[in-house]
PDB file of C-alpha atoms in Angstrom:
ATOM      1  CA  MET A  21      12.466  33.201 -69.064  1.00  0.00           C
ATOM      2  CA  ARG A  22      14.327  34.142 -65.874  1.00  0.00           C
ATOM      3  CA  GLN A  23      15.125  30.511 -65.033  1.00  0.00           C
ATOM      4  CA  THR A  24      18.763  29.896 -64.108  1.00  0.00           C
ATOM      5  CA  HIS A  25      18.513  26.583 -65.999  1.00  0.00           C
ATOM      6  CA  GLY A  26      18.315  27.817 -69.562  1.00  0.00           C
ATOM      7  CA  ASP A  27      18.285  24.495 -71.422  1.00  0.00           C
ATOM      8  CA  PHE A  28      14.539  24.117 -71.882  1.00  0.00           C
ATOM      9  CA  GLN A  29      11.887  24.353 -74.583  1.00  0.00           C
ATOM     10  CA  VAL A  30       8.320  25.580 -74.122  1.00  0.00           C
ATOM     11  CA  LEU A  31       5.189  24.634 -76.027  1.00  0.00           C
ATOM     12  CA  LEU A  32       2.495  27.300 -75.629  1.00  0.00           C
ATOM     13  CA  SER A  33      -0.669  25.261 -76.191  1.00  0.00           C
ATOM     14  CA  ASP A  34      -3.307  27.944 -76.768  1.00  0.00           C
ATOM     15  CA  ASN A  35      -6.663  26.307 -76.113  1.00  0.00           C
ATOM     16  CA  ALA A  36      -8.835  28.375 -78.483  1.00  0.00           C
ATOM     17  CA  SER A  37      -8.427  31.544 -76.411  1.00  0.00           C
ATOM     18  CA  THR A  38     -10.457  34.628 -77.332  1.00  0.00           C
ATOM     19  CA  ASP A  39      -9.060  37.201 -74.888  1.00  0.00           C
ATOM     20  CA  GLY A  40      -5.852  38.264 -76.608  1.00  0.00           C
ATOM     21  CA  THR A  41      -3.769  35.435 -75.156  1.00  0.00           C
ATOM     22  CA  SER A  42      -2.934  34.200 -78.644  1.00  0.00           C
ATOM     23  CA  ASP A  43      -1.266  37.492 -79.600  1.00  0.00           C
ATOM     24  CA  ILE A  44       0.819  37.472 -76.414  1.00  0.00           C
ATOM     25  CA  CYS A  45       1.951  33.881 -77.008  1.00  0.00           C
ATOM     26  CA  ALA A  46       2.821  34.543 -80.629  1.00  0.00           C
ATOM     27  CA  ALA A  47       4.885  37.587 -79.659  1.00  0.00           C
ATOM     28  CA  ILE A  48       6.867  35.605 -77.090  1.00  0.00           C
ATOM     29  CA  ALA A  49       7.537  32.790 -79.585  1.00  0.00           C
ATOM     30  CA  ALA A  50       8.745  35.322 -82.152  1.00  0.00           C
ATOM     31  CA  LYS A  51      11.317  36.734 -79.702  1.00  0.00           C
ATOM     32  CA  ASP A  52      12.655  33.501 -78.179  1.00  0.00           C
ATOM     33  CA  SER A  53      13.392  30.390 -80.240  1.00  0.00           C
ATOM     34  CA  ARG A  54      12.866  28.177 -77.174  1.00  0.00           C
ATOM     35  CA  PHE A  55       9.137  28.966 -77.345  1.00  0.00           C
ATOM     36  CA  THR A  56       6.672  27.448 -79.826  1.00  0.00           C
ATOM     37  CA  HIS A  57       3.088  28.678 -80.059  1.00  0.00           C
ATOM     38  CA  VAL A  58       0.258  26.397 -81.205  1.00  0.00           C
ATOM     39  CA  PHE A  59      -3.286  27.759 -81.481  1.00  0.00           C
ATOM     40  CA  HIS A  60      -6.179  25.287 -81.336  1.00  0.00           C
ATOM     41  CA  GLU A  61      -9.216  26.329 -83.370  1.00  0.00           C
ATOM     42  CA  GLU A  62     -11.472  24.249 -81.099  1.00  0.00           C
ATOM     43  CA  ASN A  63     -11.233  23.991 -77.331  1.00  0.00           C
ATOM     44  CA  LEU A  64      -9.711  20.645 -76.375  1.00  0.00           C
ATOM     45  CA  GLY A  65     -10.966  20.774 -72.816  1.00  0.00           C
ATOM     46  CA  MET A  66      -8.679  20.874 -69.807  1.00  0.00           C
ATOM     47  CA  SER A  67      -7.561  17.241 -69.954  1.00  0.00           C
ATOM     48  CA  GLY A  68      -7.288  17.299 -73.748  1.00  0.00           C
ATOM     49  CA  ASN A  69      -5.009  20.315 -73.688  1.00  0.00           C
ATOM     50  CA  PHE A  70      -2.880  18.809 -70.918  1.00  0.00           C
ATOM     51  CA  ARG A  71      -2.416  15.607 -72.898  1.00  0.00           C
ATOM     52  CA  TYR A  72      -1.705  17.486 -76.135  1.00  0.00           C
ATOM     53  CA  SER A  73       1.087  19.452 -74.476  1.00  0.00           C
ATOM     54  CA  LEU A  74       2.487  16.273 -72.931  1.00  0.00           C
ATOM     55  CA  THR A  75       2.663  14.423 -76.254  1.00  0.00           C
ATOM     56  CA  ALA A  76       3.413  17.303 -78.634  1.00  0.00           C
ATOM     57  CA  ALA A  77       6.130  19.068 -76.641  1.00  0.00           C
ATOM     58  CA  PRO A  78       9.708  18.749 -77.952  1.00  0.00           C
ATOM     59  CA  GLU A  79      11.249  15.368 -77.199  1.00  0.00           C
ATOM     60  CA  SER A  80      12.807  15.227 -73.755  1.00  0.00           C
ATOM     61  CA  GLN A  81      13.162  12.771 -70.896  1.00  0.00           C
ATOM     62  CA  LEU A  82      11.795  15.362 -68.469  1.00  0.00           C
ATOM     63  CA  PHE A  83       8.565  17.341 -68.678  1.00  0.00           C
ATOM     64  CA  MET A  84       6.525  19.833 -66.674  1.00  0.00           C
ATOM     65  CA  TRP A  85       3.252  21.689 -67.079  1.00  0.00           C
ATOM     66  CA  ARG A  86       2.827  25.368 -66.321  1.00  0.00           C
ATOM     67  CA  ALA A  87      -0.495  27.118 -65.821  1.00  0.00           C
ATOM     68  CA  HIS A  88      -1.020  30.799 -66.605  1.00  0.00           C
ATOM     69  CA  ASP A  89      -1.656  31.889 -62.991  1.00  0.00           C
ATOM     70  CA  ASP A  90       1.233  30.248 -61.102  1.00  0.00           C
ATOM     71  CA  VAL A  91       4.868  31.321 -60.744  1.00  0.00           C
ATOM     72  CA  THR A  92       8.084  29.664 -59.574  1.00  0.00           C
ATOM     73  CA  SER A  93      11.421  30.705 -58.136  1.00  0.00           C
ATOM     74  CA  ASP A  94      14.098  31.491 -60.706  1.00  0.00           C
ATOM     75  CA  ASP A  95      16.049  28.369 -59.730  1.00  0.00           C
ATOM     76  CA  TYR A  96      13.014  26.055 -59.826  1.00  0.00           C
ATOM     77  CA  LEU A  97      14.079  24.153 -62.941  1.00  0.00           C
ATOM     78  CA  GLU A  98      17.746  24.038 -61.982  1.00  0.00           C
ATOM     79  CA  ARG A  99      17.039  22.513 -58.576  1.00  0.00           C
ATOM     80  CA  LEU A 100      14.437  20.003 -59.731  1.00  0.00           C
ATOM     81  CA  VAL A 101      16.406  18.832 -62.766  1.00  0.00           C
ATOM     82  CA  ALA A 102      19.325  18.288 -60.381  1.00  0.00           C
ATOM     83  CA  LEU A 103      17.178  15.926 -58.276  1.00  0.00           C
ATOM     84  CA  HIS A 104      16.587  13.745 -61.348  1.00  0.00           C
ATOM     85  CA  ALA A 105      20.302  13.749 -62.161  1.00  0.00           C
ATOM     86  CA  ARG A 106      21.214  12.855 -58.589  1.00  0.00           C
ATOM     87  CA  ASP A 107      18.797   9.910 -58.391  1.00  0.00           C
ATOM     88  CA  PRO A 108      17.785   8.244 -61.696  1.00  0.00           C
ATOM     89  CA  GLN A 109      14.920   6.486 -59.891  1.00  0.00           C
ATOM     90  CA  THR A 110      13.180   9.847 -59.404  1.00  0.00           C
ATOM     91  CA  ARG A 111       9.927  10.041 -61.315  1.00  0.00           C
ATOM     92  CA  LEU A 112       8.772  13.443 -60.020  1.00  0.00           C
ATOM     93  CA  ALA A 113      10.794  16.293 -58.502  1.00  0.00           C
ATOM     94  CA  VAL A 114       8.891  18.926 -56.525  1.00  0.00           C
ATOM     95  CA  GLY A 115       9.489  22.159 -54.659  1.00  0.00           C
ATOM     96  CA  ARG A 116       7.873  23.803 -51.657  1.00  0.00           C
ATOM     97  CA  VAL A 117       4.462  25.369 -52.278  1.00  0.00           C
ATOM     98  CA  LYS A 118       3.292  28.829 -51.261  1.00  0.00           C
ATOM     99  CA  THR A 119      -0.393  29.688 -51.700  1.00  0.00           C
ATOM    100  CA  LEU A 120      -1.511  33.262 -52.318  1.00  0.00           C
ATOM    101  CA  LYS A 121      -5.184  34.175 -52.126  1.00  0.00           C
ATOM    102  CA  MET A 122      -5.559  37.314 -54.190  1.00  0.00           C
ATOM    103  CA  TYR A 123      -8.212  39.688 -55.400  1.00  0.00           C
ATOM    104  CA  THR A 124      -8.527  40.119 -59.152  1.00  0.00           C
ATOM    105  CA  ASP A 125      -7.267  43.699 -58.816  1.00  0.00           C
ATOM    106  CA  GLY A 126      -3.912  42.344 -57.604  1.00  0.00           C
ATOM    107  CA  ARG A 127      -4.328  42.887 -53.864  1.00  0.00           C
ATOM    108  CA  LEU A 128      -3.145  40.093 -51.565  1.00  0.00           C
ATOM    109  CA  LYS A 129      -5.680  38.649 -49.141  1.00  0.00           C
ATOM    110  CA  HIS A 130      -3.725  35.797 -47.554  1.00  0.00           C
ATOM    111  CA  GLU A 131      -0.360  34.064 -47.864  1.00  0.00           C
ATOM    112  CA  ARG A 132       0.396  30.566 -46.625  1.00  0.00           C
ATOM    113  CA  TRP A 133       3.465  28.379 -46.915  1.00  0.00           C
ATOM    114  CA  ARG A 134       2.610  24.693 -47.321  1.00  0.00           C
ATOM    115  CA  ARG A 135       4.522  22.028 -45.434  1.00  0.00           C
ATOM    116  CA  MET A 136       6.570  19.726 -47.635  1.00  0.00           C
ATOM    117  CA  PRO A 137       6.323  16.044 -46.656  1.00  0.00           C
ATOM    118  CA  SER A 138       9.382  14.893 -44.748  1.00  0.00           C
ATOM    119  CA  SER A 139       9.258  11.458 -46.391  1.00  0.00           C
ATOM    120  CA  LEU A 140      10.088  12.246 -50.023  1.00  0.00           C
ATOM    121  CA  THR A 141      12.361   9.216 -50.041  1.00  0.00           C
ATOM    122  CA  GLY A 142      12.140   5.604 -51.150  1.00  0.00           C
ATOM    123  CA  SER A 143      10.741   4.505 -47.793  1.00  0.00           C
ATOM    124  CA  THR A 144       7.402   2.667 -47.893  1.00  0.00           C
ATOM    125  CA  SER A 145       6.888   2.507 -44.144  1.00  0.00           C
ATOM    126  CA  ILE A 146       3.326   3.187 -43.048  1.00  0.00           C
ATOM    127  CA  ARG A 147       4.361   6.555 -41.650  1.00  0.00           C
ATOM    128  CA  ALA A 148       6.120   7.544 -44.894  1.00  0.00           C
ATOM    129  CA  LEU A 149       3.191   6.420 -47.050  1.00  0.00           C
ATOM    130  CA  SER A 150       0.717   8.379 -44.919  1.00  0.00           C
ATOM    131  CA  ASP A 151       2.944  11.470 -44.944  1.00  0.00           C
ATOM    132  CA  ARG A 152       3.156  11.532 -48.735  1.00  0.00           C
ATOM    133  CA  MET A 153      -0.490  10.606 -49.332  1.00  0.00           C
ATOM    134  CA  PHE A 154      -1.927  13.322 -47.092  1.00  0.00           C
ATOM    135  CA  LYS A 155       0.659  16.102 -47.009  1.00  0.00           C
ATOM    136  CA  LEU A 156       1.877  16.324 -50.603  1.00  0.00           C
ATOM    137  CA  HIS A 157       0.269  19.454 -52.064  1.00  0.00           C
ATOM    138  CA  GLU A 158      -1.689  19.160 -55.308  1.00  0.00           C
ATOM    139  CA  SER A 159       0.569  21.775 -56.917  1.00  0.00           C
ATOM    140  CA  SER A 160       3.288  19.106 -56.885  1.00  0.00           C
ATOM    141  CA  TYR A 161       1.578  18.031 -60.104  1.00  0.00           C
ATOM    142  CA  TYR A 162       3.434  20.978 -61.660  1.00  0.00           C
ATOM    143  CA  GLY A 163       6.845  19.637 -60.699  1.00  0.00           C
ATOM    144  CA  VAL A 164       9.365  18.106 -63.110  1.00  0.00           C
ATOM    145  CA  TRP A 165       8.269  14.636 -64.282  1.00  0.00           C
ATOM    146  CA  HIS A 166       9.905  11.651 -65.882  1.00  0.00           C
ATOM    147  CA  ARG A 167       7.953  12.032 -69.093  1.00  0.00           C
ATOM    148  CA  GLU A 168       7.238   8.398 -70.007  1.00  0.00           C
ATOM    149  CA  THR A 169       6.049   7.667 -66.472  1.00  0.00           C
ATOM    150  CA  LEU A 170       3.679  10.619 -66.592  1.00  0.00           C
ATOM    151  CA  LEU A 171       2.266   9.694 -70.002  1.00  0.00           C
ATOM    152  CA  HIS A 172       1.573   6.121 -68.860  1.00  0.00           C
ATOM    153  CA  LEU A 173      -0.165   7.302 -65.686  1.00  0.00           C
ATOM    154  CA  PHE A 174      -2.105  10.059 -67.462  1.00  0.00           C
ATOM    155  CA  ASP A 175      -3.638   7.696 -70.019  1.00  0.00           C
ATOM    156  CA  ARG A 176      -4.328   4.978 -67.487  1.00  0.00           C
ATOM    157  CA  ILE A 177      -6.040   7.274 -64.991  1.00  0.00           C
ATOM    158  CA  TYR A 178      -8.025   9.185 -67.598  1.00  0.00           C
ATOM    159  CA  ALA A 179      -9.395   5.904 -69.002  1.00  0.00           C
ATOM    160  CA  ALA A 180     -10.769   4.955 -65.580  1.00  0.00           C
ATOM    161  CA  PHE A 181     -11.433   8.448 -64.223  1.00  0.00           C
ATOM    162  CA  PRO A 182     -12.207  10.893 -67.086  1.00  0.00           C
ATOM    163  CA  HIS A 183     -12.392  14.073 -64.964  1.00  0.00           C
ATOM    164  CA  PRO A 184      -9.831  16.851 -64.451  1.00  0.00           C
ATOM    165  CA  TRP A 185     -10.989  17.192 -60.833  1.00  0.00           C
ATOM    166  CA  ALA A 186      -8.873  14.926 -58.554  1.00  0.00           C
ATOM    167  CA  ALA A 187      -7.023  13.243 -61.445  1.00  0.00           C
ATOM    168  CA  ASP A 188      -3.886  15.057 -60.261  1.00  0.00           C
ATOM    169  CA  HIS A 189      -4.240  13.464 -56.820  1.00  0.00           C
ATOM    170  CA  LEU A 190      -4.635  10.002 -58.325  1.00  0.00           C
ATOM    171  CA  THR A 191      -1.488  10.537 -60.400  1.00  0.00           C
ATOM    172  CA  LEU A 192       0.464  11.721 -57.356  1.00  0.00           C
ATOM    173  CA  LEU A 193      -0.887   8.774 -55.357  1.00  0.00           C
ATOM    174  CA  ALA A 194       0.809   6.248 -57.648  1.00  0.00           C
ATOM    175  CA  LEU A 195       4.240   7.779 -57.076  1.00  0.00           C
ATOM    176  CA  SER A 196       3.559   8.315 -53.369  1.00  0.00           C
ATOM    177  CA  LEU A 197       3.007   4.580 -53.032  1.00  0.00           C
ATOM    178  CA  ASP A 198       6.219   3.811 -54.925  1.00  0.00           C
ATOM    179  CA  GLY A 199       8.366   6.347 -53.085  1.00  0.00           C
ATOM    180  CA  THR A 200       9.727   7.863 -56.312  1.00  0.00           C
ATOM    181  CA  ILE A 201       9.076  11.555 -55.533  1.00  0.00           C
ATOM    182  CA  ARG A 202      11.971  13.772 -54.451  1.00  0.00           C
ATOM    183  CA  GLY A 203      11.833  17.321 -53.165  1.00  0.00           C
ATOM    184  CA  ASP A 204      13.917  20.458 -52.709  1.00  0.00           C
ATOM    185  CA  SER A 205      12.421  22.958 -50.254  1.00  0.00           C
ATOM    186  CA  ASN A 206      14.538  25.771 -51.724  1.00  0.00           C
ATOM    187  CA  ALA A 207      12.710  25.495 -55.058  1.00  0.00           C
ATOM    188  CA  THR A 208       9.415  27.328 -54.624  1.00  0.00           C
ATOM    189  CA  PHE A 209       6.131  27.067 -56.489  1.00  0.00           C
ATOM    190  CA  THR A 210       3.599  29.859 -55.892  1.00  0.00           C
ATOM    191  CA  GLN A 211      -0.038  28.890 -56.319  1.00  0.00           C
ATOM    192  CA  ARG A 212      -2.267  31.932 -56.890  1.00  0.00           C
ATOM    193  CA  LEU A 213      -5.990  31.682 -56.146  1.00  0.00           C
ATOM    194  CA  LEU A 214      -8.221  34.551 -57.255  1.00  0.00           C
ATOM    195  CA  ARG A 215     -11.423  35.856 -55.706  1.00  0.00           C
ATOM    196  CA  HIS A 216     -13.356  38.969 -56.617  1.00  0.00           C
ATOM    197  CA  SER A 217     -14.122  40.509 -53.197  1.00  0.00           C
ATOM    198  CA  ASP A 218     -14.990  39.677 -49.599  1.00  0.00           C
ATOM    199  CA  GLU A 219     -18.668  40.039 -50.427  1.00  0.00           C
ATOM    200  CA  GLY A 220     -18.466  38.161 -53.702  1.00  0.00           C
ATOM    201  CA  PRO A 221     -18.059  34.453 -54.378  1.00  0.00           C
ATOM    202  CA  LYS A 222     -15.028  32.527 -53.138  1.00  0.00           C
ATOM    203  CA  GLU A 223     -12.965  30.345 -55.436  1.00  0.00           C
ATOM    204  CA  VAL A 224     -15.267  28.154 -57.520  1.00  0.00           C
ATOM    205  CA  ALA A 225     -15.365  24.532 -56.344  1.00  0.00           C
ATOM    206  CA  PRO A 226     -13.746  22.867 -59.377  1.00  0.00           C
ATOM    207  CA  GLN A 227     -15.750  19.646 -59.096  1.00  0.00           C
ATOM    208  CA  ARG A 228     -18.891  21.617 -59.920  1.00  0.00           C
ATOM    209  CA  SER A 229     -17.481  22.957 -63.159  1.00  0.00           C
ATOM    210  CA  VAL A 230     -15.303  20.184 -64.597  1.00  0.00           C
ATOM    211  CA  ALA A 231     -16.958  16.956 -63.430  1.00  0.00           C
ATOM    212  CA  SER A 232     -20.166  15.756 -65.078  1.00  0.00           C
ATOM    213  CA  VAL A 233     -21.057  13.309 -62.305  1.00  0.00           C
ATOM    214  CA  SER A 234     -21.912  13.581 -58.621  1.00  0.00           C
ATOM    215  CA  MET A 235     -19.333  13.609 -55.847  1.00  0.00           C
ATOM    216  CA  GLU A 236     -20.581  10.187 -54.809  1.00  0.00           C
ATOM    217  CA  GLU A 237     -19.813   8.809 -58.288  1.00  0.00           C
ATOM    218  CA  LEU A 238     -16.392  10.488 -58.241  1.00  0.00           C
ATOM    219  CA  HIS A 239     -15.691   8.599 -55.026  1.00  0.00           C
ATOM    220  CA  VAL A 240     -16.698   5.310 -56.651  1.00  0.00           C
ATOM    221  CA  GLN A 241     -14.491   5.844 -59.698  1.00  0.00           C
ATOM    222  CA  ALA A 242     -11.496   7.228 -57.793  1.00  0.00           C
ATOM    223  CA  GLY A 243     -11.868   4.480 -55.190  1.00  0.00           C
ATOM    224  CA  ALA A 244     -11.621   1.835 -57.902  1.00  0.00           C
ATOM    225  CA  VAL A 245      -8.320   3.332 -59.114  1.00  0.00           C
ATOM    226  CA  TYR A 246      -7.075   3.498 -55.513  1.00  0.00           C
ATOM    227  CA  ASP A 247      -7.910  -0.186 -55.057  1.00  0.00           C
ATOM    228  CA  GLU A 248      -6.071  -1.117 -58.265  1.00  0.00           C
ATOM    229  CA  PHE A 249      -2.938   0.731 -57.177  1.00  0.00           C
ATOM    230  CA  ILE A 250      -2.945  -1.050 -53.822  1.00  0.00           C
ATOM    231  CA  ALA A 251      -3.662  -4.503 -55.288  1.00  0.00           C
ATOM    232  CA  GLU A 252      -0.879  -4.452 -57.893  1.00  0.00           C
ATOM    233  CA  ARG A 253       1.922  -3.621 -55.461  1.00  0.00           C
ATOM    234  CA  GLU A 254       3.667  -5.869 -52.953  1.00  0.00           C
ATOM    235  CA  TRP A 255       2.690  -5.027 -49.367  1.00  0.00           C
ATOM    236  CA  SER A 256       3.123  -6.648 -46.012  1.00  0.00           C
ATOM    237  CA  PRO A 257      -0.157  -7.588 -44.272  1.00  0.00           C
ATOM    238  CA  LEU A 258       0.298  -4.594 -41.942  1.00  0.00           C
ATOM    239  CA  GLN A 259       0.934  -2.153 -44.826  1.00  0.00           C
ATOM    240  CA  LYS A 260      -2.058  -3.470 -46.764  1.00  0.00           C
ATOM    241  CA  ALA A 261      -4.350  -3.173 -43.745  1.00  0.00           C
ATOM    242  CA  ALA A 262      -3.154   0.400 -43.137  1.00  0.00           C
ATOM    243  CA  LEU A 263      -3.684   1.444 -46.770  1.00  0.00           C
ATOM    244  CA  LEU A 264      -7.183  -0.036 -46.800  1.00  0.00           C
ATOM    245  CA  ALA A 265      -7.945   1.762 -43.535  1.00  0.00           C
ATOM    246  CA  MET A 266      -6.751   5.072 -45.052  1.00  0.00           C
ATOM    247  CA  ARG A 267      -8.886   4.661 -48.177  1.00  0.00           C
ATOM    248  CA  GLN A 268     -11.972   6.640 -47.141  1.00  0.00           C
ATOM    249  CA  ARG A 269      -9.950   9.373 -45.487  1.00  0.00           C
ATOM    250  CA  TRP A 270      -7.864   9.761 -48.648  1.00  0.00           C
ATOM    251  CA  LEU A 271     -10.969   9.940 -50.861  1.00  0.00           C
ATOM    252  CA  THR A 272     -12.551  12.563 -48.599  1.00  0.00           C
ATOM    253  CA  LYS A 273      -9.414  14.707 -48.505  1.00  0.00           C
ATOM    254  CA  ARG A 274      -8.280  14.335 -52.098  1.00  0.00           C
ATOM    255  CA  VAL A 275     -11.557  13.955 -54.009  1.00  0.00           C
ATOM    256  CA  GLY A 276     -13.946  15.798 -51.715  1.00  0.00           C
ATOM    257  CA  LYS A 277     -16.700  15.417 -49.173  1.00  0.00           C
ATOM    258  CA  THR A 278     -19.876  13.726 -50.345  1.00  0.00           C
ATOM    259  CA  GLY A 279     -23.012  15.842 -49.968  1.00  0.00           C
ATOM    260  CA  VAL A 280     -20.908  19.004 -50.212  1.00  0.00           C
ATOM    261  CA  ALA A 281     -23.486  20.841 -52.353  1.00  0.00           C
ATOM    262  CA  LYS A 282     -26.183  20.515 -49.694  1.00  0.00           C
ATOM    263  CA  ARG A 283     -23.876  21.623 -46.909  1.00  0.00           C
ATOM    264  CA  SER A 284     -22.584  24.523 -48.983  1.00  0.00           C
ATOM    265  CA  GLY A 285     -26.161  25.588 -49.669  1.00  0.00           C
ATOM    266  CA  LEU A 286     -26.978  25.568 -45.964  1.00  0.00           C
ATOM    267  CA  ARG A 287     -23.896  27.598 -45.104  1.00  0.00           C
ATOM    268  CA  ARG A 288     -24.744  30.090 -47.844  1.00  0.00           C
ATOM    269  CA  ALA A 289     -28.301  30.473 -46.559  1.00  0.00           C
ATOM    270  CA  LEU A 290     -27.094  31.052 -42.988  1.00  0.00           C
ATOM    271  CA  SER A 291     -24.528  33.594 -44.202  1.00  0.00           C
ATOM    272  CA  ASP A 292     -27.198  35.497 -46.162  1.00  0.00           C
ATOM    273  CA  LEU A 293     -29.467  35.474 -43.100  1.00  0.00           C
ATOM    274  CA  ASN A 294     -26.712  36.878 -40.881  1.00  0.00           C
ATOM    275  CA  ARG A 295     -25.998  39.671 -43.383  1.00  0.00           C
ATOM    276  CA  ALA A 296     -29.688  40.558 -43.501  1.00  0.00           C
ATOM    277  CA  ARG A 297     -29.843  40.783 -39.708  1.00  0.00           C
ATOM    278  CA  LYS A 298     -26.931  43.225 -39.587  1.00  0.00           C
ATOM    279  CA  ARG A 299     -28.587  45.672 -41.949  1.00  0.00           C
TER     280      ARG A 299
END
């Protein structure tokens, strides 16, 4: 509501909440005509709710998602919409990301500013491709999109990779390859990660809660999409060789390490043993 760019409309897609969220959303919609509240009687799932909001939101050339736990600078929309106006070839406009690790009681544990890639241009040099592929933060998914481009990518990726985990990275990969992402480091997106306490569990590894297959299978499916993206674009022999060489590194960084459950279990056992020794 505090955005300096006031020409926007918001669809509050309430995914069958049971914690009072519905009442809050309805109250906001009643006070501000730019807000529309839709309550779903049945949970659509994460991907289902994302797609519903993408297709059901008021008609506009530009679109962005917002999650309940993230915040942006007051000029976020103004700056990112301006990037689209300045360059009509822009398909995604992003800001700089700040990550806050917080306790559920509101205390701050750690703050970290994320580096914005220096190559958010149309360049497809090997250096520029690598910079975007490995340094673009996943929260860029919550930037301002060219809506039709996003809808096409969303449906295509979900058909081949039906998991919320890592689908954002695959979507960002397509535009990273094309060089159609633009950025403004003065527009800030704050990612907030919650944990209960130092002694309690860390942030839940999302792949364990939203993916129904193993990490190895996620690599196979995501790798197939990666290969399709590379094959359908025009590359020089050197570019193609570099992108194929980066494939496994990209999958490990963006999808996850294979065998992570076993390694996590070992680390947890060693941590428990060390705590026991100190008592």
